[in-house]
Amino acid sequence: MRRPREYLGQLELMVLLAVVSTEGDGYGVQISKCIEAASGREVSLASVYVALERLEHKGLVSSRLGEPTPQRGGRARTYFKPTASGLKEARAACSTLNRLSGGVVALKGKFA
Amino acid sequence: MSREKPDRLATWIITRCTSDYSRDSFLGDLMEQYQERGGWWYWRQALGAVRAHTGRLIVDAADTEVSATEYIADLILWVALGMCALIQLPIYAYLLISWTSLNPSDPSVVVASTMIGGAVIAAAAIARRIRMRAVLAT
């Protein structure tokens, strides 16, 4: 029996936010590039897919298949978009992080 | 290291470490990026797939609740099978001697009976794996 996890992991949250920012047109490569651009670190595409699978399993994102292309070896892209619960979860997580970090003196100036 | 097609070994590793659900899209994404980013990048992604797969196995195990009864039943099963395999070694040896014309002092009697004992344990391990898979799937 699977036990539901209470909080999103760091990568899950980053992937969810990247999916939200791509507004329904995000697929694996685009989502990983979005995270790389924001974090400045390379992220493994496999980790992004694992996180996307988890998010979809939790009902926070939904997916649809695109058209297969020869450039991709005849394989289709899977596009992801956030569900209503996904948007709610993303807002709640960002709000919690902002509240937590807002009062920490050691972090002052880091977000400016 | 950049070629027209990515390394087959790297692709095999990736295929083994991705779920059926996302394998096609994932391989398509890698193919799309391969010409631009090259073979080293592809190999890094293969190693990333191994790491992500291992991480997923650990998280899935941590997220899976198996009741105390299941754990105890599993433990009892293992102890019982281990005991049976040990106790039965002389029985296997006796059967071998009576069914074949081997001399009781022949070293092959010891080797063969030990192998039968090992086979019993292996069969039990496979049975346990099938049983636990059914338990975890519920």
PDB file of C-alpha atoms in Angstrom:
ATOM      1  CA  MET A   1       0.000   0.000   0.000  1.00  0.00           C
ATOM      2  CA  ARG A   2       1.429   3.374  -1.001  1.00  0.00           C
ATOM      3  CA  ARG A   3       1.650   5.996   1.741  1.00  0.00           C
ATOM      4  CA  PRO A   4       0.969   9.516   0.446  1.00  0.00           C
ATOM      5  CA  ARG A   5       3.922  11.850   1.016  1.00  0.00           C
ATOM      6  CA  GLU A   6       2.947  15.060   2.724  1.00  0.00           C
ATOM      7  CA  TYR A   7       5.336  17.538   1.116  1.00  0.00           C
ATOM      8  CA  LEU A   8       6.829  17.905  -2.321  1.00  0.00           C
ATOM      9  CA  GLY A   9      10.556  17.294  -2.630  1.00  0.00           C
ATOM     10  CA  GLN A  10      12.826  20.108  -3.794  1.00  0.00           C
ATOM     11  CA  LEU A  11      13.124  18.807  -7.352  1.00  0.00           C
ATOM     12  CA  GLU A  12       9.407  18.000  -7.495  1.00  0.00           C
ATOM     13  CA  LEU A  13       8.626  21.575  -6.513  1.00  0.00           C
ATOM     14  CA  MET A  14      11.080  22.977  -9.080  1.00  0.00           C
ATOM     15  CA  VAL A  15       9.585  20.751 -11.785  1.00  0.00           C
ATOM     16  CA  LEU A  16       6.053  21.736 -10.801  1.00  0.00           C
ATOM     17  CA  LEU A  17       6.983  25.443 -10.957  1.00  0.00           C
ATOM     18  CA  ALA A  18       8.679  24.899 -14.346  1.00  0.00           C
ATOM     19  CA  VAL A  19       5.533  23.163 -15.628  1.00  0.00           C
ATOM     20  CA  VAL A  20       3.441  26.083 -14.380  1.00  0.00           C
ATOM     21  CA  SER A  21       5.780  28.582 -16.074  1.00  0.00           C
ATOM     22  CA  THR A  22       5.617  26.775 -19.444  1.00  0.00           C
ATOM     23  CA  GLU A  23       1.827  27.169 -19.413  1.00  0.00           C
ATOM     24  CA  GLY A  24       0.885  23.727 -20.693  1.00  0.00           C
ATOM     25  CA  ASP A  25       3.436  23.552 -23.523  1.00  0.00           C
ATOM     26  CA  GLY A  26       6.279  22.137 -21.467  1.00  0.00           C
ATOM     27  CA  TYR A  27       7.894  18.825 -22.281  1.00  0.00           C
ATOM     28  CA  GLY A  28      10.933  17.121 -20.731  1.00  0.00           C
ATOM     29  CA  VAL A  29      13.706  19.096 -22.475  1.00  0.00           C
ATOM     30  CA  GLN A  30      11.958  22.430 -22.031  1.00  0.00           C
ATOM     31  CA  ILE A  31      11.247  21.782 -18.356  1.00  0.00           C
ATOM     32  CA  SER A  32      14.845  20.733 -17.646  1.00  0.00           C
ATOM     33  CA  LYS A  33      16.190  23.808 -19.503  1.00  0.00           C
ATOM     34  CA  CYS A  34      13.855  26.007 -17.496  1.00  0.00           C
ATOM     35  CA  ILE A  35      15.231  24.551 -14.238  1.00  0.00           C
ATOM     36  CA  GLU A  36      18.834  24.825 -15.473  1.00  0.00           C
ATOM     37  CA  ALA A  37      18.314  28.473 -16.382  1.00  0.00           C
ATOM     38  CA  ALA A  38      16.824  29.277 -12.981  1.00  0.00           C
ATOM     39  CA  SER A  39      19.229  27.243 -10.831  1.00  0.00           C
ATOM     40  CA  GLY A  40      22.383  27.531 -12.936  1.00  0.00           C
ATOM     41  CA  ARG A  41      22.980  23.799 -12.566  1.00  0.00           C
ATOM     42  CA  GLU A  42      22.593  20.951 -15.021  1.00  0.00           C
ATOM     43  CA  VAL A  43      19.706  18.688 -14.156  1.00  0.00           C
ATOM     44  CA  SER A  44      19.416  15.104 -15.350  1.00  0.00           C
ATOM     45  CA  LEU A  45      16.499  14.565 -17.685  1.00  0.00           C
ATOM     46  CA  ALA A  46      15.804  11.237 -15.966  1.00  0.00           C
ATOM     47  CA  SER A  47      15.338  13.007 -12.609  1.00  0.00           C
ATOM     48  CA  VAL A  48      12.927  15.418 -14.266  1.00  0.00           C
ATOM     49  CA  TYR A  49      10.906  12.518 -15.686  1.00  0.00           C
ATOM     50  CA  VAL A  50      10.840  10.724 -12.332  1.00  0.00           C
ATOM     51  CA  ALA A  51       9.568  13.932 -10.710  1.00  0.00           C
ATOM     52  CA  LEU A  52       6.981  14.409 -13.485  1.00  0.00           C
ATOM     53  CA  GLU A  53       5.727  10.850 -13.000  1.00  0.00           C
ATOM     54  CA  ARG A  54       5.365  11.450  -9.266  1.00  0.00           C
ATOM     55  CA  LEU A  55       3.563  14.737  -9.817  1.00  0.00           C
ATOM     56  CA  GLU A  56       1.195  13.110 -12.291  1.00  0.00           C
ATOM     57  CA  HIS A  57       0.604  10.228  -9.866  1.00  0.00           C
ATOM     58  CA  LYS A  58      -0.297  12.791  -7.201  1.00  0.00           C
ATOM     59  CA  GLY A  59      -2.689  14.502  -9.605  1.00  0.00           C
ATOM     60  CA  LEU A  60      -0.697  17.740  -9.688  1.00  0.00           C
ATOM     61  CA  VAL A  61       0.104  17.665 -13.413  1.00  0.00           C
ATOM     62  CA  SER A  62      -1.563  16.082 -16.427  1.00  0.00           C
ATOM     63  CA  SER A  63      -0.002  15.024 -19.705  1.00  0.00           C
ATOM     64  CA  ARG A  64      -0.861  14.647 -23.360  1.00  0.00           C
ATOM     65  CA  LEU A  65       1.067  13.068 -26.218  1.00  0.00           C
ATOM     66  CA  GLY A  66       2.184  15.155 -29.187  1.00  0.00           C
ATOM     67  CA  GLU A  67       3.025  13.985 -32.673  1.00  0.00           C
ATOM     68  CA  PRO A  68       6.015  11.692 -33.297  1.00  0.00           C
ATOM     69  CA  THR A  69       8.834  13.342 -35.276  1.00  0.00           C
ATOM     70  CA  PRO A  70      11.774  11.852 -37.239  1.00  0.00           C
ATOM     71  CA  GLN A  71      14.161  14.139 -35.316  1.00  0.00           C
ATOM     72  CA  ARG A  72      13.158  12.268 -32.163  1.00  0.00           C
ATOM     73  CA  GLY A  73      13.542   8.827 -33.745  1.00  0.00           C
ATOM     74  CA  GLY A  74       9.793   8.603 -34.400  1.00  0.00           C
ATOM     75  CA  ARG A  75       8.921   9.225 -30.752  1.00  0.00           C
ATOM     76  CA  ALA A  76       6.291  11.671 -29.567  1.00  0.00           C
ATOM     77  CA  ARG A  77       6.761  14.449 -27.040  1.00  0.00           C
ATOM     78  CA  THR A  78       4.757  14.309 -23.829  1.00  0.00           C
ATOM     79  CA  TYR A  79       3.477  17.740 -22.865  1.00  0.00           C
ATOM     80  CA  PHE A  80       2.692  18.528 -19.245  1.00  0.00           C
ATOM     81  CA  LYS A  81       0.380  21.077 -17.703  1.00  0.00           C
ATOM     82  CA  PRO A  82      -0.554  21.764 -14.107  1.00  0.00           C
ATOM     83  CA  THR A  83      -3.931  20.657 -12.785  1.00  0.00           C
ATOM     84  CA  ALA A  84      -6.022  22.856 -10.478  1.00  0.00           C
ATOM     85  CA  SER A  85      -4.573  20.965  -7.477  1.00  0.00           C
ATOM     86  CA  GLY A  86      -1.096  21.461  -8.918  1.00  0.00           C
ATOM     87  CA  LEU A  87      -1.561  25.215  -9.122  1.00  0.00           C
ATOM     88  CA  LYS A  88      -2.943  25.250  -5.579  1.00  0.00           C
ATOM     89  CA  GLU A  89       0.000  23.171  -4.301  1.00  0.00           C
ATOM     90  CA  ALA A  90       2.527  25.412  -6.101  1.00  0.00           C
ATOM     91  CA  ARG A  91       0.965  28.548  -4.608  1.00  0.00           C
ATOM     92  CA  ALA A  92       0.885  27.028  -1.131  1.00  0.00           C
ATOM     93  CA  ALA A  93       4.519  25.866  -1.344  1.00  0.00           C
ATOM     94  CA  CYS A  94       5.766  29.264  -2.596  1.00  0.00           C
ATOM     95  CA  SER A  95       3.794  31.063   0.056  1.00  0.00           C
ATOM     96  CA  THR A  96       5.215  28.810   2.800  1.00  0.00           C
ATOM     97  CA  LEU A  97       8.778  29.298   1.530  1.00  0.00           C
ATOM     98  CA  ASN A  98       8.308  33.075   1.386  1.00  0.00           C
ATOM     99  CA  ARG A  99       6.927  33.184   4.915  1.00  0.00           C
ATOM    100  CA  LEU A 100       9.710  30.964   6.226  1.00  0.00           C
ATOM    101  CA  SER A 101      12.508  32.869   4.532  1.00  0.00           C
ATOM    102  CA  GLY A 102      11.031  36.331   5.124  1.00  0.00           C
ATOM    103  CA  GLY A 103      11.951  36.519   8.776  1.00  0.00           C
ATOM    104  CA  VAL A 104      15.406  34.973   8.560  1.00  0.00           C
ATOM    105  CA  VAL A 105      18.072  37.637   9.035  1.00  0.00           C
ATOM    106  CA  ALA A 106      20.832  35.466   7.585  1.00  0.00           C
ATOM    107  CA  LEU A 107      18.976  35.385   4.262  1.00  0.00           C
ATOM    108  CA  LYS A 108      18.360  39.136   4.039  1.00  0.00           C
ATOM    109  CA  GLY A 109      19.601  40.621   0.791  1.00  0.00           C
ATOM    110  CA  LYS A 110      19.944  37.229  -0.887  1.00  0.00           C
ATOM    111  CA  PHE A 111      16.606  37.507  -2.686  1.00  0.00           C
ATOM    112  CA  ALA A 112      16.956  41.150  -3.751  1.00  0.00           C
TER     113      ALA A 112
ATOM    114  CA  MET B   1      32.592  11.433 -29.082  1.00  0.00           C
ATOM    115  CA  SER B   2      29.667  12.856 -31.042  1.00  0.00           C
ATOM    116  CA  ARG B   3      28.324  10.460 -33.676  1.00  0.00           C
ATOM    117  CA  GLU B   4      25.197  10.328 -35.732  1.00  0.00           C
ATOM    118  CA  LYS B   5      23.599   7.879 -33.333  1.00  0.00           C
ATOM    119  CA  PRO B   6      24.155   7.683 -29.583  1.00  0.00           C
ATOM    120  CA  ASP B   7      26.074   4.843 -27.966  1.00  0.00           C
ATOM    121  CA  ARG B   8      23.991   1.666 -27.899  1.00  0.00           C
ATOM    122  CA  LEU B   9      25.287   0.748 -24.457  1.00  0.00           C
ATOM    123  CA  ALA B  10      24.203   4.126 -23.041  1.00  0.00           C
ATOM    124  CA  THR B  11      20.781   3.706 -24.683  1.00  0.00           C
ATOM    125  CA  TRP B  12      20.482   0.192 -23.228  1.00  0.00           C
ATOM    126  CA  ILE B  13      21.303   1.514 -19.744  1.00  0.00           C
ATOM    127  CA  ILE B  14      18.731   4.289 -20.130  1.00  0.00           C
ATOM    128  CA  THR B  15      16.104   1.832 -21.362  1.00  0.00           C
ATOM    129  CA  ARG B  16      16.704  -0.424 -18.359  1.00  0.00           C
ATOM    130  CA  CYS B  17      16.468   2.475 -15.909  1.00  0.00           C
ATOM    131  CA  THR B  18      13.282   4.155 -17.107  1.00  0.00           C
ATOM    132  CA  SER B  19       9.681   3.185 -16.536  1.00  0.00           C
ATOM    133  CA  ASP B  20       7.493   1.880 -19.368  1.00  0.00           C
ATOM    134  CA  TYR B  21       5.332   4.924 -18.874  1.00  0.00           C
ATOM    135  CA  SER B  22       7.888   7.596 -19.780  1.00  0.00           C
ATOM    136  CA  ARG B  23      10.501   5.597 -21.732  1.00  0.00           C
ATOM    137  CA  ASP B  24       9.467   6.670 -25.233  1.00  0.00           C
ATOM    138  CA  SER B  25       9.155  10.378 -24.463  1.00  0.00           C
ATOM    139  CA  PHE B  26      12.395  10.324 -22.497  1.00  0.00           C
ATOM    140  CA  LEU B  27      14.365   8.589 -25.288  1.00  0.00           C
ATOM    141  CA  GLY B  28      12.802  10.986 -27.803  1.00  0.00           C
ATOM    142  CA  ASP B  29      13.925  13.968 -25.719  1.00  0.00           C
ATOM    143  CA  LEU B  30      17.450  12.536 -25.528  1.00  0.00           C
ATOM    144  CA  MET B  31      17.548  11.943 -29.296  1.00  0.00           C
ATOM    145  CA  GLU B  32      16.346  15.492 -29.859  1.00  0.00           C
ATOM    146  CA  GLN B  33      19.156  16.897 -27.743  1.00  0.00           C
ATOM    147  CA  TYR B  34      21.886  14.435 -28.721  1.00  0.00           C
ATOM    148  CA  GLN B  35      23.005  16.164 -31.944  1.00  0.00           C
ATOM    149  CA  GLU B  36      23.193  19.495 -30.122  1.00  0.00           C
ATOM    150  CA  ARG B  37      24.841  18.350 -26.895  1.00  0.00           C
ATOM    151  CA  GLY B  38      26.927  15.332 -27.962  1.00  0.00           C
ATOM    152  CA  GLY B  39      27.979  11.932 -26.672  1.00  0.00           C
ATOM    153  CA  TRP B  40      29.390  12.986 -23.302  1.00  0.00           C
ATOM    154  CA  TRP B  41      26.132  14.676 -22.451  1.00  0.00           C
ATOM    155  CA  TYR B  42      24.267  11.512 -23.505  1.00  0.00           C
ATOM    156  CA  TRP B  43      26.465   9.398 -21.241  1.00  0.00           C
ATOM    157  CA  ARG B  44      25.913  11.833 -18.349  1.00  0.00           C
ATOM    158  CA  GLN B  45      22.181  11.430 -18.908  1.00  0.00           C
ATOM    159  CA  ALA B  46      22.612   7.624 -18.834  1.00  0.00           C
ATOM    160  CA  LEU B  47      24.394   7.865 -15.477  1.00  0.00           C
ATOM    161  CA  GLY B  48      21.714  10.304 -14.314  1.00  0.00           C
ATOM    162  CA  ALA B  49      19.098   7.703 -15.288  1.00  0.00           C
ATOM    163  CA  VAL B  50      20.846   5.091 -13.117  1.00  0.00           C
ATOM    164  CA  ARG B  51      20.947   7.541 -10.182  1.00  0.00           C
ATOM    165  CA  ALA B  52      17.301   8.558 -10.649  1.00  0.00           C
ATOM    166  CA  HIS B  53      16.219   4.913 -10.929  1.00  0.00           C
ATOM    167  CA  THR B  54      18.060   4.001  -7.708  1.00  0.00           C
ATOM    168  CA  GLY B  55      16.539   7.007  -5.953  1.00  0.00           C
ATOM    169  CA  ARG B  56      13.078   6.019  -7.128  1.00  0.00           C
ATOM    170  CA  LEU B  57      13.508   2.484  -5.800  1.00  0.00           C
ATOM    171  CA  ILE B  58      14.555   3.831  -2.387  1.00  0.00           C
ATOM    172  CA  VAL B  59      11.701   6.354  -2.200  1.00  0.00           C
ATOM    173  CA  ASP B  60       9.161   3.766  -3.359  1.00  0.00           C
ATOM    174  CA  ALA B  61      10.359   1.353  -0.674  1.00  0.00           C
ATOM    175  CA  ALA B  62      10.109   4.089   1.968  1.00  0.00           C
ATOM    176  CA  ASP B  63       6.612   4.989   0.771  1.00  0.00           C
ATOM    177  CA  THR B  64       5.364   1.437   0.925  1.00  0.00           C
ATOM    178  CA  GLU B  65       3.607   0.235   4.015  1.00  0.00           C
ATOM    179  CA  VAL B  66       3.906  -3.478   4.702  1.00  0.00           C
ATOM    180  CA  SER B  67       2.038  -4.598   7.790  1.00  0.00           C
ATOM    181  CA  ALA B  68       3.882  -6.056  10.780  1.00  0.00           C
ATOM    182  CA  THR B  69       2.063  -9.344  10.131  1.00  0.00           C
ATOM    183  CA  GLU B  70       3.555  -9.500   6.638  1.00  0.00           C
ATOM    184  CA  TYR B  71       7.072  -8.849   7.990  1.00  0.00           C
ATOM    185  CA  ILE B  72       6.700 -11.527  10.686  1.00  0.00           C
ATOM    186  CA  ALA B  73       5.207 -14.022   8.194  1.00  0.00           C
ATOM    187  CA  ASP B  74       8.130 -13.342   5.862  1.00  0.00           C
ATOM    188  CA  LEU B  75      10.677 -13.820   8.652  1.00  0.00           C
ATOM    189  CA  ILE B  76       9.061 -17.096   9.803  1.00  0.00           C
ATOM    190  CA  LEU B  77       9.019 -18.351   6.217  1.00  0.00           C
ATOM    191  CA  TRP B  78      12.742 -17.634   5.814  1.00  0.00           C
ATOM    192  CA  VAL B  79      13.763 -19.226   9.102  1.00  0.00           C
ATOM    193  CA  ALA B  80      11.605 -22.295   8.375  1.00  0.00           C
ATOM    194  CA  LEU B  81      13.030 -22.721   4.893  1.00  0.00           C
ATOM    195  CA  GLY B  82      16.596 -22.274   6.120  1.00  0.00           C
ATOM    196  CA  MET B  83      16.063 -24.901   8.823  1.00  0.00           C
ATOM    197  CA  CYS B  84      14.414 -27.286   6.359  1.00  0.00           C
ATOM    198  CA  ALA B  85      17.224 -26.905   3.842  1.00  0.00           C
ATOM    199  CA  LEU B  86      19.838 -27.692   6.514  1.00  0.00           C
ATOM    200  CA  ILE B  87      17.952 -30.564   8.123  1.00  0.00           C
ATOM    201  CA  GLN B  88      17.131 -32.084   4.768  1.00  0.00           C
ATOM    202  CA  LEU B  89      20.748 -32.247   3.564  1.00  0.00           C
ATOM    203  CA  PRO B  90      21.224 -35.769   4.999  1.00  0.00           C
ATOM    204  CA  ILE B  91      17.867 -36.759   3.504  1.00  0.00           C
ATOM    205  CA  TYR B  92      18.963 -35.537   0.065  1.00  0.00           C
ATOM    206  CA  ALA B  93      22.202 -37.455   0.497  1.00  0.00           C
ATOM    207  CA  TYR B  94      20.310 -40.627   1.494  1.00  0.00           C
ATOM    208  CA  LEU B  95      17.959 -40.310  -1.500  1.00  0.00           C
ATOM    209  CA  LEU B  96      20.908 -39.803  -3.838  1.00  0.00           C
ATOM    210  CA  ILE B  97      22.647 -42.883  -2.488  1.00  0.00           C
ATOM    211  CA  SER B  98      19.528 -45.048  -2.680  1.00  0.00           C
ATOM    212  CA  TRP B  99      18.502 -43.808  -6.166  1.00  0.00           C
ATOM    213  CA  THR B 100      21.955 -44.012  -7.660  1.00  0.00           C
ATOM    214  CA  SER B 101      24.808 -46.431  -7.191  1.00  0.00           C
ATOM    215  CA  LEU B 102      26.995 -43.774  -5.554  1.00  0.00           C
ATOM    216  CA  ASN B 103      29.190 -44.741  -2.620  1.00  0.00           C
ATOM    217  CA  PRO B 104      28.191 -42.929   0.620  1.00  0.00           C
ATOM    218  CA  SER B 105      31.789 -41.779   1.025  1.00  0.00           C
ATOM    219  CA  ASP B 106      31.841 -40.346  -2.495  1.00  0.00           C
ATOM    220  CA  PRO B 107      32.436 -36.551  -2.338  1.00  0.00           C
ATOM    221  CA  SER B 108      29.908 -36.083  -5.154  1.00  0.00           C
ATOM    222  CA  VAL B 109      27.152 -37.131  -2.696  1.00  0.00           C
ATOM    223  CA  VAL B 110      28.018 -34.147  -0.476  1.00  0.00           C
ATOM    224  CA  VAL B 111      28.284 -31.790  -3.447  1.00  0.00           C
ATOM    225  CA  ALA B 112      25.017 -32.952  -5.042  1.00  0.00           C
ATOM    226  CA  SER B 113      23.020 -32.888  -1.784  1.00  0.00           C
ATOM    227  CA  THR B 114      24.345 -29.389  -1.021  1.00  0.00           C
ATOM    228  CA  MET B 115      23.332 -28.302  -4.508  1.00  0.00           C
ATOM    229  CA  ILE B 116      19.817 -29.661  -3.970  1.00  0.00           C
ATOM    230  CA  GLY B 117      19.646 -27.729  -0.691  1.00  0.00           C
ATOM    231  CA  GLY B 118      20.776 -24.580  -2.541  1.00  0.00           C
ATOM    232  CA  ALA B 119      18.123 -25.171  -5.197  1.00  0.00           C
ATOM    233  CA  VAL B 120      15.431 -25.419  -2.491  1.00  0.00           C
ATOM    234  CA  ILE B 121      16.569 -22.069  -1.028  1.00  0.00           C
ATOM    235  CA  ALA B 122      16.656 -20.496  -4.509  1.00  0.00           C
ATOM    236  CA  ALA B 123      13.128 -21.758  -5.232  1.00  0.00           C
ATOM    237  CA  ALA B 124      11.985 -20.333  -1.877  1.00  0.00           C
ATOM    238  CA  ALA B 125      13.612 -16.989  -2.704  1.00  0.00           C
ATOM    239  CA  ILE B 126      11.762 -16.851  -6.025  1.00  0.00           C
ATOM    240  CA  ALA B 127       8.478 -17.807  -4.310  1.00  0.00           C
ATOM    241  CA  ARG B 128       9.047 -15.068  -1.715  1.00  0.00           C
ATOM    242  CA  ARG B 129       9.783 -12.514  -4.413  1.00  0.00           C
ATOM    243  CA  ILE B 130       6.538 -13.369  -6.218  1.00  0.00           C
ATOM    244  CA  ARG B 131       4.597 -13.292  -2.938  1.00  0.00           C
ATOM    245  CA  MET B 132       6.098  -9.952  -1.801  1.00  0.00           C
ATOM    246  CA  ARG B 133       5.424  -8.442  -5.219  1.00  0.00           C
ATOM    247  CA  ALA B 134       1.761  -9.344  -4.765  1.00  0.00           C
ATOM    248  CA  VAL B 135       1.782  -7.857  -1.241  1.00  0.00           C
ATOM    249  CA  LEU B 136       3.447  -4.609  -2.396  1.00  0.00           C
ATOM    250  CA  ALA B 137       1.083  -4.281  -5.337  1.00  0.00           C
ATOM    251  CA  THR B 138      -1.988  -4.148  -3.071  1.00  0.00           C
TER     252      THR B 138
END
